[in-house]
Amino acid sequence: MIPVTEFRQFTEQQPAFRVLKPWWDVFTDYLSVIMLMIGVFGCTLQVMQDKIICLPQRTFQPNETELMSPPVPITPVSSVPVTELKGLKTNLDIQQYSYINQMCYEKALHWYAKYFPYLVLIHTVIFIVCSNFWFKFPGSSSKIEHFISILGKCFDSPWTTRALSEVSGENPEEKDNKKNSASRSNLNIPAIEGTLEKSPSLRSIPDKIVVDKPAPSVLDKKEGEQAKALFEKVKKFRLHVEEGDILYMMYVRQTVVKVFKFILIIAYNSVLVSRVKFTVKCNVDLQDMTGYRQFSCNHTMAHLFSKLSYCYLCFVIVYGLTCLYTSYWLFYRSLKEYSFEYVRQETGIDDIPDVKNDFAFMLHMIDQYDPLYSKRFAVFLSEVSENKLKQLNLNHEWTVDKLRQKLQTNSNNRLELQLFMFPGLPDTIFEVAELQSLKLEIINNVTIPASIVQLEDLQELSLYQCSLKIHSAATSFLKENLKVLRVKFDDMRELPQWMYVLRSLEELHLIGSFSSDVSKYVTLDSLRELKSLKTLTLKSNFTKVPQSFVDVASHLQRLCICNDGTKLVMLNNLKKMVHLTELELLHCDLERIPHAIFSLSNLQMLDLKENNIRSIEEIVSFQHLRKLTCLKLWHNSIAFIPEHIKKLGSLERLYLSHNKIEILPSHLFLCNKLRYLDVSNNDIRFIPPEIGVLQSLQYFSVTCNKIENIPDELFFCKKLKTLKLGRNMLSVLSPKISYLGALAHLELKGNHFEFLPAELGCCHSLKRSGLVVEDVLFETVPSDIREQMEAE
């Protein structure tokens, strides 16, 4: 016979799975074991003992008296000896009795009486399978195993205890005092670790008292990394499980099957249980083999089976009522949604999200086991909790000394710390007191705390694709101390709102895409607060200069607009920016010099780089800009320099490189204050001798042109320090190069020189590092001059 232990495989799960078995599943499991024992016990009796015992039944008829009952001779009473009484003779042997028993068992005994133990066994096995099928089905068991694994780690994680203790409202000193006083009064009184989470249906569950394990004040690095990995696992698991409801549907279906099974069992058992009788009439035609047709049989197990059936029905009724309660619980409550509202109110962690589908269903099941699991699990659903953990790990990883090693001096000669793709801001940053510039790149969902006030020397802040929040105390600090702010963004709405109140701000650099209706986001009132703003850089996709910027920029001195190729159409607003000294309109697809520029009487530098300017006839209007000293028209399509350029008497720096200029007009050199002239990367073939007029010239570049000869007058520019003649068609360098005593950089590479004049030695400021020439050509210089030039 099969022992009961063989059925354990149907009911056994991993011990951890018990958290997903509510009280009714545990109760029905015990009922299933009892019913299984009834079935096994009945089957054992069926096999071990006789099923039925039959005796032939005599029938008397007048004409058959002699046949059926042979005459018995009458003997006088006095002559009959006293003997023991015996039963009626049937003249049947043991084999005939066995045959009769088998035939009557098969033909006369009701099927319910015969198969009752087996029915009990089959029904019970079906109940067991239905109760545990969702633990075995591949589509659901994998999710359950994963969930149980994560749940156990979350429950035991030191970070869970730390996070819940931080929101308990007690500081560590008060908590220690309470523990010490409690231990002195009664050493056996356990502390309360935390109040159990009560979902709306479980508010009546009393708080669970557990021993409070003293949490360490600081997590070590390994524990922090484990908690960080748990957050990632919970995120991925939630994303995966919330997509479907297979667990919920599986549990509902197996419950419905059990209810229908219960109804079926009650229906037919209540009718057939009365068919289990002790006495059975058997009418089987066995006269040819035994001489009898009717038999009287006793079902030996009838009395016991009758009691077992009634007992079995009682257990089935209890089982069914439990299943009906389960069905009511499943359909009455919304188990595909789970709210952590009570946990949020109790712990103060307000960002714990509600969950749905299978995730919600498993949490409802866990609440039936112990609501504390849901409460501790909720810690790993909170972004606030995750950010605190990241902050803790950051503080472990980035110590003050390690941050000081990353300090560098930036272009503004400030001590700068750059943080790239950090998960947050280490608190240790605010202990680097000497920090002057902080550059944050691709750092999201972090908060600048009030502790930034410790950085008394901080003057510059760069935010590249960062989404930050800022403490009110930090806003007040930056309002008074910040001088330079750089913001790079993907959406206009990412601009920090607190930047509009930085009244000490002197430089504002904005890089990103603006919407065409930019005025709706950047209001006039907001920028008016920037009273100290002197430099404004906008790298974006404007079609016109925003009115809101212009109106508040009456005190602006430098404006830079880089439009990335988008055509800048309306520039009239520039007329109002009368205090501008520097203006850069880069890559704005301009075809002519905007007339609005000619009204900027204080302008000193104008840069129109990378536009589509073909003609500069309007340059005559520059004569009204008497302070203009630097004009940059490089990287355009200019083919001709008009005669009016001679009227720019104050011009000191002129950039005309990367154009299509073929002729350098002589009237260009009437700008006798020119100190810097760059006409490289054009189609120039000839340098006029009038260049000798530029006695203040210090930098001259004609690189990448088609020049064949250098006029001797060029060497009369004795203040020349940089001369770039590379990549032309020169074949001879005049010995008059010796006149350029201040020359420190000479570029000759890419020409057709055969030798270099020895007069290079007279250029005492020229060293080998400043001479750009082929090595072979350098060897033509006398050795003593080479040594002189190579000497440091």
XYZ file of C-alpha atoms in Angstrom, residues 350-705:
356
model
C 5.532 59.947 0.862
C 6.833 58.749 -2.494
C 6.142 55.018 -2.051
C 4.117 54.228 -5.209
C 0.984 52.117 -5.354
C 1.333 48.914 -7.370
C -0.976 46.826 -9.519
C -1.633 43.423 -11.103
C 0.423 40.467 -9.863
C 2.669 42.661 -7.751
C -0.352 43.989 -5.867
C -1.855 40.506 -5.501
C 1.297 39.060 -3.932
C 1.461 41.937 -1.463
C -2.171 41.324 -0.471
C -1.301 37.660 0.105
C 1.709 38.625 2.209
C -0.473 40.897 4.334
C -2.506 37.849 5.312
C 0.705 36.261 6.572
C 2.425 39.257 8.183
C 1.912 42.923 7.183
C 5.412 43.762 8.412
C 6.801 42.228 5.208
C 4.982 44.782 3.049
C 6.144 47.630 5.222
C 9.805 46.653 5.000
C 9.476 45.846 1.301
C 8.003 49.307 0.644
C 11.326 50.882 1.629
C 12.822 49.577 -1.624
C 10.044 51.096 -3.723
C 10.791 54.611 -2.524
C 13.005 56.887 -4.586
C 13.656 58.968 -1.494
C 15.011 55.913 0.272
C 17.085 54.993 -2.775
C 18.514 58.482 -2.983
C 19.468 58.344 0.687
C 21.270 55.071 0.079
C 23.046 56.501 -2.958
C 24.044 59.459 -0.855
C 25.456 57.176 1.811
C 27.399 55.139 -0.743
C 28.670 58.325 -2.360
C 29.939 59.624 0.943
C 31.767 56.322 1.488
C 33.305 56.370 -1.978
C 34.169 60.054 -2.318
C 36.032 61.247 0.710
C 37.254 64.815 1.119
C 40.818 63.853 0.222
C 39.689 62.057 -2.930
C 37.662 65.074 -4.041
C 40.592 67.410 -3.437
C 42.637 65.292 -5.859
C 40.115 66.144 -8.627
C 40.464 69.904 -8.196
C 41.735 71.775 -11.284
C 42.163 75.393 -12.296
C 39.657 76.383 -15.005
C 39.845 79.029 -17.744
C 38.674 81.711 -15.306
C 41.561 80.864 -12.989
C 39.215 79.405 -10.405
C 39.710 76.161 -8.501
C 37.128 73.846 -10.083
C 35.678 70.447 -9.201
C 34.015 68.530 -12.043
C 31.569 65.685 -11.342
C 30.389 63.645 -14.334
C 27.396 61.262 -14.269
C 27.382 60.930 -10.503
C 24.292 59.355 -8.923
C 24.140 62.327 -6.558
C 26.158 64.952 -4.730
C 28.484 63.640 -2.032
C 28.056 65.547 1.216
C 31.838 65.668 1.425
C 31.863 68.262 -1.388
C 30.773 70.900 1.066
C 33.803 70.202 3.227
C 36.192 71.289 0.445
C 36.246 74.873 1.645
C 38.695 76.116 -0.997
C 36.320 75.209 -3.867
C 35.566 78.155 -6.181
C 33.851 76.512 -9.149
C 31.546 73.477 -9.214
C 30.766 71.746 -12.521
C 28.029 69.091 -12.580
C 27.358 67.058 -15.740
C 24.431 64.665 -16.316
C 23.422 64.397 -12.665
C 19.708 64.013 -12.074
C 17.263 64.077 -9.188
C 19.576 65.565 -6.605
C 19.162 68.433 -4.195
C 21.661 71.156 -3.381
C 21.462 71.215 0.423
C 21.785 74.074 2.826
C 25.317 72.910 3.637
C 26.526 74.648 0.462
C 26.891 77.752 2.622
C 30.134 76.184 3.873
C 31.685 76.902 0.456
C 32.336 80.557 1.114
C 34.611 80.916 -1.934
C 32.156 79.390 -4.418
C 31.538 81.838 -7.271
C 30.943 79.676 -10.330
C 28.387 76.906 -10.962
C 27.968 74.828 -14.140
C 24.958 72.566 -14.657
C 25.140 70.447 -17.801
C 21.965 68.418 -18.373
C 21.178 68.238 -14.695
C 17.833 68.260 -12.951
C 18.346 69.730 -9.508
C 16.337 70.930 -6.600
C 17.716 73.455 -4.198
C 17.185 74.155 -0.528
C 15.886 77.597 0.364
C 19.006 78.348 2.416
C 21.150 77.349 -0.554
C 19.149 79.721 -2.773
C 19.852 82.596 -0.424
C 23.549 81.764 -0.420
C 23.804 81.584 -4.222
C 21.761 84.759 -4.544
C 24.470 86.700 -2.766
C 27.636 84.854 -3.845
C 27.297 83.285 -7.288
C 29.005 85.217 -10.090
C 28.927 82.781 -13.019
C 26.196 80.301 -13.967
C 26.329 77.898 -16.909
C 23.279 75.806 -17.769
C 23.052 73.234 -20.549
C 19.607 71.734 -21.088
C 17.483 69.726 -23.538
C 14.182 71.440 -22.794
C 13.395 75.010 -21.814
C 11.414 73.717 -18.845
C 14.611 72.273 -17.392
C 15.953 75.753 -16.674
C 16.223 76.191 -12.913
C 13.693 78.727 -11.686
C 15.981 79.888 -8.902
C 18.446 81.359 -11.404
C 16.136 84.335 -11.947
C 16.794 85.670 -8.451
C 20.604 85.602 -8.534
C 21.083 89.340 -8.169
C 24.888 89.064 -7.864
C 25.188 87.043 -11.079
C 27.576 88.597 -13.601
C 27.706 85.890 -16.292
C 24.878 83.685 -17.527
C 25.527 81.029 -20.171
C 22.519 79.098 -21.522
C 22.979 76.215 -23.951
C 20.001 74.280 -25.285
C 16.896 74.275 -27.439
C 14.252 76.910 -26.910
C 10.719 76.699 -28.163
C 9.624 79.257 -30.727
C 7.336 80.825 -28.134
C 10.148 81.315 -25.662
C 8.569 84.368 -24.044
C 5.934 82.202 -22.431
C 8.589 80.534 -20.331
C 11.102 83.302 -19.712
C 9.204 86.278 -18.379
C 10.268 89.896 -18.223
C 9.895 90.095 -14.490
C 12.094 87.083 -13.882
C 15.223 88.427 -15.573
C 14.891 91.900 -14.140
C 16.301 90.594 -10.886
C 19.679 89.990 -12.534
C 20.894 93.482 -11.760
C 24.598 92.654 -12.007
C 24.454 90.661 -15.244
C 27.156 91.753 -17.678
C 27.640 88.720 -19.908
C 24.871 86.688 -21.551
C 25.604 83.706 -23.797
C 22.776 81.962 -25.640
C 23.546 78.909 -27.721
C 20.248 77.794 -29.175
C 17.947 78.003 -32.207
C 16.450 81.514 -32.150
C 14.725 83.129 -35.067
C 14.722 86.489 -33.336
C 16.289 88.070 -30.308
C 13.725 87.557 -27.493
C 12.180 90.791 -26.272
C 12.326 89.583 -22.697
C 16.102 89.351 -22.826
C 16.583 92.686 -24.496
C 14.380 94.685 -22.144
C 16.185 93.488 -19.055
C 19.636 93.759 -20.595
C 20.145 97.531 -20.526
C 23.201 96.948 -18.349
C 24.516 94.070 -20.464
C 28.051 94.481 -21.795
C 28.621 91.234 -23.678
C 26.085 89.243 -25.698
C 26.859 86.041 -27.551
C 24.252 84.272 -29.685
C 25.216 80.979 -31.352
C 22.275 79.790 -33.407
C 23.598 76.475 -34.791
C 22.616 77.348 -38.342
C 19.078 78.587 -37.656
C 18.458 81.834 -39.509
C 18.272 84.834 -37.201
C 15.770 87.130 -38.890
C 14.699 89.922 -36.539
C 17.547 91.839 -34.936
C 15.936 95.234 -34.325
C 15.865 94.549 -30.607
C 19.637 94.882 -30.572
C 19.283 98.657 -30.889
C 18.110 98.813 -27.278
C 21.232 97.159 -25.949
C 23.178 100.377 -25.966
C 25.718 99.366 -23.337
C 27.063 96.410 -25.292
C 30.811 96.376 -25.755
C 31.073 92.894 -27.253
C 28.603 91.233 -29.624
C 28.912 87.756 -31.126
C 26.382 86.482 -33.672
C 27.746 83.056 -34.582
C 26.326 80.583 -37.082
C 23.121 82.620 -37.491
C 22.868 82.272 -41.294
C 23.214 86.042 -41.776
C 23.650 87.232 -45.360
C 24.527 90.836 -44.588
C 25.764 92.801 -41.628
C 22.647 93.671 -39.539
C 21.889 97.391 -39.525
C 20.866 97.228 -35.870
C 24.540 96.825 -34.993
C 25.398 100.308 -36.240
C 23.433 101.819 -33.340
C 25.640 100.240 -30.694
C 27.929 103.193 -30.138
C 29.821 101.521 -27.280
C 30.647 98.399 -29.261
C 34.302 97.413 -29.139
C 34.237 93.872 -30.544
C 32.008 92.358 -33.218
C 32.172 88.681 -34.189
C 30.097 87.417 -37.150
C 31.751 84.033 -37.514
C 30.237 81.176 -39.567
C 27.460 83.055 -41.311
C 26.632 83.359 -44.984
C 27.822 86.950 -45.528
C 28.827 87.646 -49.120
C 29.067 91.425 -49.180
C 30.276 93.881 -46.552
C 29.381 97.141 -48.283
C 27.611 98.192 -45.083
C 30.992 98.386 -43.424
C 30.998 102.108 -44.120
C 28.523 102.517 -41.264
C 31.095 101.164 -38.869
C 32.750 104.579 -38.924
C 30.143 105.654 -36.384
C 31.352 102.949 -34.016
C 34.353 104.877 -32.905
C 35.199 102.419 -30.140
C 35.252 99.383 -32.416
C 38.706 97.841 -32.189
C 38.055 94.215 -33.161
C 36.120 92.988 -36.189
C 35.747 89.265 -36.923
C 34.271 88.398 -40.302
C 35.908 85.003 -40.620
C 34.297 81.785 -41.948
C 31.956 83.522 -44.396
C 31.733 83.897 -48.182
C 33.227 87.387 -48.582
C 34.932 87.880 -51.945
C 35.665 91.608 -51.908
C 36.891 94.128 -49.321
C 35.292 97.505 -50.010
C 37.245 100.756 -50.042
C 35.237 102.076 -47.088
C 37.183 99.873 -44.717
C 39.799 102.602 -44.549
C 37.363 104.654 -42.474
C 37.681 102.252 -39.548
C 40.502 104.214 -38.056
C 40.195 102.689 -34.589
C 40.360 99.082 -35.804
C 43.169 97.087 -34.194
C 42.210 93.469 -34.915
C 40.741 92.202 -38.184
C 39.793 88.581 -38.892
C 39.043 87.760 -42.547
C 40.200 84.168 -42.711
C 38.225 81.356 -44.391
C 36.566 83.549 -47.013
C 36.875 83.859 -50.785
C 39.008 86.992 -51.002
C 41.306 87.199 -54.026
C 42.712 90.715 -53.701
C 44.004 92.601 -50.691
C 43.192 96.254 -51.487
C 45.801 98.817 -50.622
C 43.252 100.968 -48.769
C 42.991 98.163 -46.188
C 46.375 99.190 -44.880
C 45.161 102.699 -44.157
C 43.807 101.266 -40.919
C 47.139 102.131 -39.454
C 46.255 100.967 -35.930
C 45.985 97.352 -36.972
C 47.951 95.076 -34.678
C 46.380 91.785 -35.742
C 45.521 90.842 -39.335
C 44.420 87.354 -40.365
C 43.599 86.732 -44.042
C 44.496 83.035 -44.125
C 42.543 80.425 -46.104
C 41.570 82.689 -49.007
C 42.587 82.955 -52.674
C 45.030 85.842 -52.323
C 47.923 85.960 -54.848
C 49.561 89.284 -54.024
C 50.393 91.339 -50.913
C 50.454 95.073 -51.637
C 53.630 96.943 -50.602
C 51.405 99.351 -48.637
C 51.481 96.799 -45.863
C 54.633 98.500 -44.674
C 52.454 101.313 -43.378
C 51.217 99.106 -40.535
C 53.947 99.942 -38.078
C 51.880 98.591 -35.181
C 51.343 95.170 -36.804
C 52.276 92.304 -34.468
C 50.399 89.379 -36.043
C 50.046 88.696 -39.748
C 48.767 85.447 -41.264
C 48.372 84.643 -44.975
C 48.503 80.854 -44.561
C 46.764 78.721 -47.212
C 46.712 81.236 -50.059
